Amino acid sequence: MSVGDFGFFVICLTAIVLLAAQAVVHPSEFAQILVFGLADGAIYALVALGYTMVYGIIELINFAHGDVFTLGAYVAAAVMGFFAGTSEDTFSVSNLVALLVTFPAAMLLMGAVNITIERVAYRPLRNAPRLAPLITAIGMSFLLEGIMFVWSGPFTVHVPDLLPHGPGFNTTIGGVFIEFKDVFVVVAAAILVSLLAVFINRSKLGKAMRATAQDRDASQLMGININRTIAATFFIGALLAGAGGVIWGLYFNAITYNLGFRTGLVAFTSAVFGGIGNIPGAALGGMVIGLTAAFSDAYIGSKWTQVVIFGILIGVLVFRPTGLLGMRVPEK
Amino acid sequence: MPAARSLWSRLHLRERIRDRDTAVYGVLLIVALVWPMATIFATGDTFLTSQAAHAGTWVLLAVGLNVVVGFAGLLDLGYAAFFAIGAYSYALFASFQLASSPLHHAYHLPFWLMLFVGMFVAAAFGAILGFPTLRLRGDYLAIVTLGFGEIVPQLFLNLDQWTGGINAIGSIDQPSLPAWITGPWAGANDIAIVRDFNFSFDPVAYYVLIVILIIGAVILVNNLHRSRLGRAWMAIREDEVAAAAMGINTVTTKLLAFAIGASFSGFAGAYYGASFGLVSPDSFLFVVSVTVLVMVVLGGMGNIAGVIIGAIAIYFLLNSVLSSLPANLQSLSNAIGLGWLNNSNGAWPGLSELAQRLQFLLYGLILVLMMLLRPQGIFPSRIREQELKHAVATEEETVVEQAHAS
Amino acid sequence: MSEAPADRDSILELTELTKRFGGLLAVDSVSLQIKRGEVFALIGPNGAGKTTLFNSVTGMFRPTSGRVVFDGRVITGSKPHEVARLGIARTFQNIRLFDFMTAVDNVKVGRHVRMKAKVWDSLFKLPRERHEEERVTEEAMELLRFVGIARFANHYARNLPYGQQRRLEIARALATEPKLLLLDEPAAGFTPQEKVELMELVRKILTRGITVFLIEHDMKLVMGISERIVVLDHGEKIAEGPPEEVRKDRRVIEAYLGKSA
Ligand SMILES: Nc1ncnc2c1ncn2[C@@H]1O[C@H](COP(=O)(O)OP(=O)(O)O)[C@@H](O)[C@H]1O
Ligand SMILES: [Mg+2]
């Protein structure tokens, strides 16, 4: 164990001990924060997966990914508005139908958007100097944010509260207030992540993706269609980000055009924390960072949360660049 | 007379350098000299001069980032953080801000000192940040600087006891040039031959200052470029493994590039604090780092003259073309009889408002197109004539050619 | 780096040097000694571990176990730049020049370790820096002349013809003033004529008092120039000795079976 690893574990351990102390002293407050954190973390995990998959396969920080997530939420707002009208009843069948339409619509649309971005902005630069795709990624991020800005201006967009809510759909267990949507977010994310895991491990395309991430040239020699595999990676990443956007909208009911910048960076931090390129790592990292953010909001103050999160980002890279679960690092 | 000889040979060298850069520098210098006179004469006010002085800050930033990105090939996505550090260093110690801080004492240190303090503080932060990360793979530096760039403005916002937070720091001291030529009779009614010169809000004074700073910076950076260190940076950029095998300590060499780049940013920050008179946390966001990076890339990484032009072009694009778009579109639609487009109506926000909103989108679009069309920038650095003794090269050429002919 | 029991004759001494990549033993407990002023050759089929051995000596890889002694000092696990400073220079099997730098600048990078200019000297172009630059430019030109490519001095390295690129790599390595020069398949892809010229160059390098440690595929070539040869196969040393002996060795013939050599 190196000095860096040691420092990393000492810091993690300190954080855990402090939190455990809180848990003992104020158990119900702690549990309440835990619920928020899990819900946030589930969404970060969904977005982080897209970052980690793309980085794993073409070593690009896809800055536009956070904005694809936001665009998913925007599309969701529009589609829901169309199908559910303005009904925000606590529970209705039409809301359920709207949800069933919104999820696939937003996800597929984002998949298409992300494939287009890859095709137009990244593929032509695959062999260019490193900086070039990075700048187009930032440009694409600005472009998407610009589109949403034109759409809604600087104003908050309301996302209808379609999930069952109100009396009968929440409960208090041991002083902890839990709503239906808290459970929904975590369960939906868990289902999506499991589907992804099955896909990556079982399907032919999933195997091709793993092989390409390992060694692109060798995969090409083995007859894997690299362009298609990379496009598929962007597509799947965007499916998850789109779903994340819809879920975020349903959970918070309010979005702005620049939501993706901050959320994207936090999700990216999650991916780094879990070990960038590592898919289970991203899911785990998302949960950990979501919890960290919630605890930081509650115990340190929300204005410090950003400092804490990016402090973690720097700390991880300095002390343990392979992240929590380790990444594929070629020996130089 | 060796001194005279060396001067002569250097002049001789100047003649031999016929490359584009020299011409570009010459043109830039002439434009810089006539700019204030020409624009004041043409428009009757100093608006364009102050714009140019402001653009100069960006030029300084781009020249500094070019050392990091262009010379050494390092990715820095948090350059604005060092800019902020320089600006706040000056703002805190040259205003009334610290009087309302826990220190209860306002400092008014001179600008000329703080220019260098800002520079060293930023360089120190660069070194602290770079040291643990530069050993890691290239991308990690990009990520770490990105995180740092997000943390620093947030810290200046959060530490409001010291920095005023969201209220920013205002009424920052303006530089002055002290006059030492006062007579021995100096007293209550002293007669100074030369008066203290205060920059006050005189755009021309700031313009002159920034032009001098830029010229100095360009000379120094040029010197570095063609030196042992500059070659080591380029070698690392080209092939880090081979550079190490040639005996270059890649970590310290990269650290130097990173710290020197940061010092430029801190230097520019101190100037910015003085010239703008107001330093606020939201002037140093991610978009600032990206914009400087784009200036460097557009200008053709590594090419100093190109980077200067890239910086001016991007500044012009953002602060003139895009920002005057709403007004221009509005008058255009009025002129061609589509004035009704200007009124907002339901989901239609009105033409001018739309154009306002379009700016960000257009900037993104321009970035993407620029990279797709010219990934190597407008002025990629290209072969430059080497400082060789003319005779050596020609003599050698004939010898070798004969050898090959036989 | 501590002092090791010095064998005055040997410039490089490897003791049971081992490099493992996961399950693969790329270099398996290889010991050898190189004497000052000789040409020592390392041969073996593709994938035998020759390049890995070079990388382990020059600090590109940290050896899994074993010891490297250079010029009386233990340098096992030293950083590449430290190794270069001590006096080992190398070329690469797949040429690694600084593509967008001119040939003369490539060589000047090689002079880096022997130069003294500090940041301040360069920033302000102090006279001593200027003189050093002039001197180094001269020396670099001299080296380009030595390897016979002076007329390409002001061309980008990437624009040089293949053979000249190999020569430039040698010039760059020589610029570090090495005591020991490691050449990794310097004649790969050469025509017979070019190979002969290259061997001439190696002889010229020897006369400068530099020891040469050479990896080469072409047995014949090696036979003509080196006093002693080590043969590597699957990471293991399978033979060592003067060329005539090694050529007759049964294991060497087996290892090379199916190859033209
Ligand atoms: N960085 C590395 N990581 C993993 N395996 C490696 C690495 N470098 C070399 N190898 C393996 O070590 C073995 C020896 O390679 P190498 O030293 O290049 O052989 P040679 O130079 O004799 O042709 C090969 O099987 C090669 O695949
Ligand atoms: Mg080899």
CSV table of C-alpha atoms in Angstrom, one decimal, chain A residues 18-177:
chain,number,residue,atom,x,y,z
A,18,LEU,CA,-17.6,11.5,11.7
A,19,LEU,CA,-20.8,10.5,9.9
A,20,ALA,CA,-21.2,7.5,12.2
A,21,ALA,CA,-21.0,9.8,15.1
A,22,GLN,CA,-23.7,11.9,13.6
A,23,ALA,CA,-25.8,8.8,13.0
A,24,VAL,CA,-25.6,7.9,16.7
A,25,VAL,CA,-26.3,11.3,18.1
A,26,HIS,CA,-29.1,12.4,15.7
A,27,PRO,CA,-30.3,9.2,14.1
A,28,SER,CA,-33.5,10.4,12.5
A,29,GLU,CA,-31.9,13.6,11.0
A,30,PHE,CA,-29.1,11.4,9.7
A,31,ALA,CA,-31.5,9.0,8.1
A,32,GLN,CA,-33.4,11.8,6.5
A,33,ILE,CA,-30.3,13.2,4.9
A,34,LEU,CA,-29.4,9.7,3.8
A,35,VAL,CA,-32.7,9.5,1.9
A,36,PHE,CA,-32.0,12.7,0.0
A,37,GLY,CA,-28.4,11.6,-0.7
A,38,LEU,CA,-29.5,8.2,-2.1
A,39,ALA,CA,-31.9,9.9,-4.4
A,40,ASP,CA,-29.4,12.4,-5.6
A,41,GLY,CA,-26.7,9.8,-5.9
A,42,ALA,CA,-28.9,7.6,-8.0
A,43,ILE,CA,-29.2,10.3,-10.6
A,44,TYR,CA,-25.5,11.2,-10.5
A,45,ALA,CA,-24.8,7.5,-11.0
A,46,LEU,CA,-26.9,7.5,-14.2
A,47,VAL,CA,-25.1,10.5,-15.6
A,48,ALA,CA,-21.7,9.3,-14.4
A,49,LEU,CA,-22.0,6.1,-16.4
A,50,GLY,CA,-22.1,8.0,-19.6
A,51,TYR,CA,-18.9,9.9,-18.8
A,52,THR,CA,-17.1,6.7,-17.7
A,53,MET,CA,-18.2,4.7,-20.8
A,54,VAL,CA,-17.1,7.4,-23.2
A,55,TYR,CA,-13.9,8.0,-21.4
A,56,GLY,CA,-13.2,4.3,-21.3
A,57,ILE,CA,-13.6,3.9,-25.0
A,58,ILE,CA,-12.1,7.1,-26.5
A,59,GLU,CA,-10.5,8.8,-23.6
A,60,LEU,CA,-12.5,12.0,-24.1
A,61,ILE,CA,-14.1,14.0,-21.3
A,62,ASN,CA,-17.5,14.5,-23.0
A,63,PHE,CA,-18.4,17.9,-21.7
A,64,ALA,CA,-21.7,17.8,-23.6
A,65,HIS,CA,-22.9,14.9,-21.6
A,66,GLY,CA,-24.2,16.9,-18.7
A,67,ASP,CA,-26.2,19.0,-21.2
A,68,VAL,CA,-27.6,16.0,-22.9
A,69,PHE,CA,-28.9,15.1,-19.4
A,70,THR,CA,-30.5,18.5,-19.1
A,71,LEU,CA,-31.9,18.4,-22.6
A,72,GLY,CA,-33.5,15.1,-21.5
A,73,ALA,CA,-35.3,16.9,-18.7
A,74,TYR,CA,-36.4,19.7,-21.1
A,75,VAL,CA,-37.8,17.1,-23.5
A,76,ALA,CA,-39.5,15.4,-20.6
A,77,ALA,CA,-41.1,18.7,-19.5
A,78,ALA,CA,-42.5,19.2,-23.0
A,79,VAL,CA,-43.7,15.7,-23.6
A,80,MET,CA,-45.4,15.5,-20.2
A,81,GLY,CA,-47.0,18.9,-20.7
A,82,PHE,CA,-48.4,17.6,-23.9
A,83,PHE,CA,-49.7,14.3,-22.6
A,84,ALA,CA,-50.7,15.0,-19.1
A,85,GLY,CA,-52.0,18.5,-19.7
A,86,THR,CA,-51.8,20.4,-16.5
A,87,SER,CA,-53.2,17.8,-14.2
A,88,GLU,CA,-51.0,17.3,-11.3
A,89,ASP,CA,-53.3,15.1,-9.3
A,90,THR,CA,-51.9,13.0,-6.6
A,91,PHE,CA,-52.5,10.0,-8.8
A,92,SER,CA,-54.1,9.4,-12.1
A,93,VAL,CA,-54.0,7.0,-15.0
A,94,SER,CA,-53.3,9.7,-17.5
A,95,ASN,CA,-50.2,10.6,-15.5
A,96,LEU,CA,-49.1,7.1,-15.7
A,97,VAL,CA,-49.6,7.0,-19.4
A,98,ALA,CA,-47.6,10.2,-19.8
A,99,LEU,CA,-44.8,8.7,-17.8
A,100,LEU,CA,-44.7,5.6,-19.9
A,101,VAL,CA,-44.5,7.8,-23.0
A,102,THR,CA,-42.0,10.3,-21.7
A,103,PHE,CA,-39.3,7.9,-20.6
A,104,PRO,CA,-38.7,6.2,-23.9
A,105,ALA,CA,-39.3,9.4,-25.8
A,106,ALA,CA,-36.7,11.4,-23.9
A,107,MET,CA,-34.2,8.5,-23.7
A,108,LEU,CA,-34.3,7.7,-27.4
A,109,LEU,CA,-34.2,11.3,-28.5
A,110,MET,CA,-31.2,11.9,-26.3
A,111,GLY,CA,-29.6,8.7,-27.7
A,112,ALA,CA,-30.1,10.2,-31.2
A,113,VAL,CA,-28.7,13.5,-30.1
A,114,ASN,CA,-25.6,12.0,-28.6
A,115,ILE,CA,-24.9,9.8,-31.7
A,116,THR,CA,-25.2,12.9,-33.8
A,117,ILE,CA,-22.8,14.8,-31.6
A,118,GLU,CA,-20.3,12.0,-31.8
A,119,ARG,CA,-20.7,11.6,-35.6
A,120,VAL,CA,-20.5,15.4,-36.3
A,121,ALA,CA,-18.1,16.7,-33.7
A,122,TYR,CA,-15.9,13.9,-32.3
A,123,ARG,CA,-15.4,11.3,-35.0
A,124,PRO,CA,-13.7,13.6,-37.5
A,125,LEU,CA,-11.2,14.5,-34.8
A,126,ARG,CA,-10.5,11.1,-33.6
A,127,ASN,CA,-6.9,11.3,-34.7
A,128,ALA,CA,-6.4,15.0,-34.2
A,129,PRO,CA,-4.3,16.4,-31.4
A,130,ARG,CA,-6.0,15.8,-28.0
A,131,LEU,CA,-7.0,19.3,-27.5
A,132,ALA,CA,-9.2,19.4,-30.6
A,133,PRO,CA,-12.0,17.0,-29.5
A,134,LEU,CA,-11.9,18.5,-26.0
A,135,ILE,CA,-12.7,21.9,-27.3
A,136,THR,CA,-15.4,20.6,-29.6
A,137,ALA,CA,-16.8,18.9,-26.6
A,138,ILE,CA,-16.9,22.1,-24.7
A,139,GLY,CA,-18.3,23.8,-27.8
A,140,MET,CA,-21.0,21.2,-28.0
A,141,SER,CA,-21.8,21.8,-24.4
A,142,PHE,CA,-22.2,25.5,-25.0
A,143,LEU,CA,-24.3,24.8,-28.1
A,144,LEU,CA,-26.7,22.5,-26.2
A,145,GLU,CA,-27.0,25.0,-23.3
A,146,GLY,CA,-27.5,27.7,-25.9
A,147,ILE,CA,-30.3,25.8,-27.5
A,148,MET,CA,-32.0,25.4,-24.1
A,149,PHE,CA,-31.3,29.1,-23.4
A,150,VAL,CA,-33.0,30.1,-26.5
A,151,TRP,CA,-35.9,27.8,-25.6
A,152,SER,CA,-36.5,29.0,-22.2
A,153,GLY,CA,-34.3,32.0,-21.5
A,154,PRO,CA,-32.8,32.2,-18.0
A,155,PHE,CA,-36.1,31.2,-16.5
A,156,THR,CA,-36.8,28.0,-14.5
A,157,VAL,CA,-38.8,25.5,-16.4
A,158,HIS,CA,-41.5,23.6,-14.5
A,159,VAL,CA,-41.7,19.9,-14.8
A,160,PRO,CA,-45.1,18.5,-13.9
A,161,ASP,CA,-45.3,16.5,-10.7
A,162,LEU,CA,-46.6,13.4,-12.3
A,163,LEU,CA,-45.4,10.8,-9.8
A,164,PRO,CA,-48.0,9.7,-7.3
A,165,HIS,CA,-47.7,12.1,-4.4
A,166,GLY,CA,-49.5,13.6,-1.5
A,167,PRO,CA,-51.3,11.8,1.3
A,168,GLY,CA,-51.2,8.0,0.9
A,169,PHE,CA,-47.9,8.2,-1.1
A,170,ASN,CA,-45.6,9.1,1.7
A,171,THR,CA,-44.8,7.7,5.1
A,172,THR,CA,-42.9,8.5,8.2
A,173,ILE,CA,-40.7,5.7,9.5
A,174,GLY,CA,-39.0,6.4,12.8
A,175,GLY,CA,-39.1,10.2,12.2
A,176,VAL,CA,-37.9,9.9,8.6
A,177,PHE,CA,-40.2,11.3,6.0
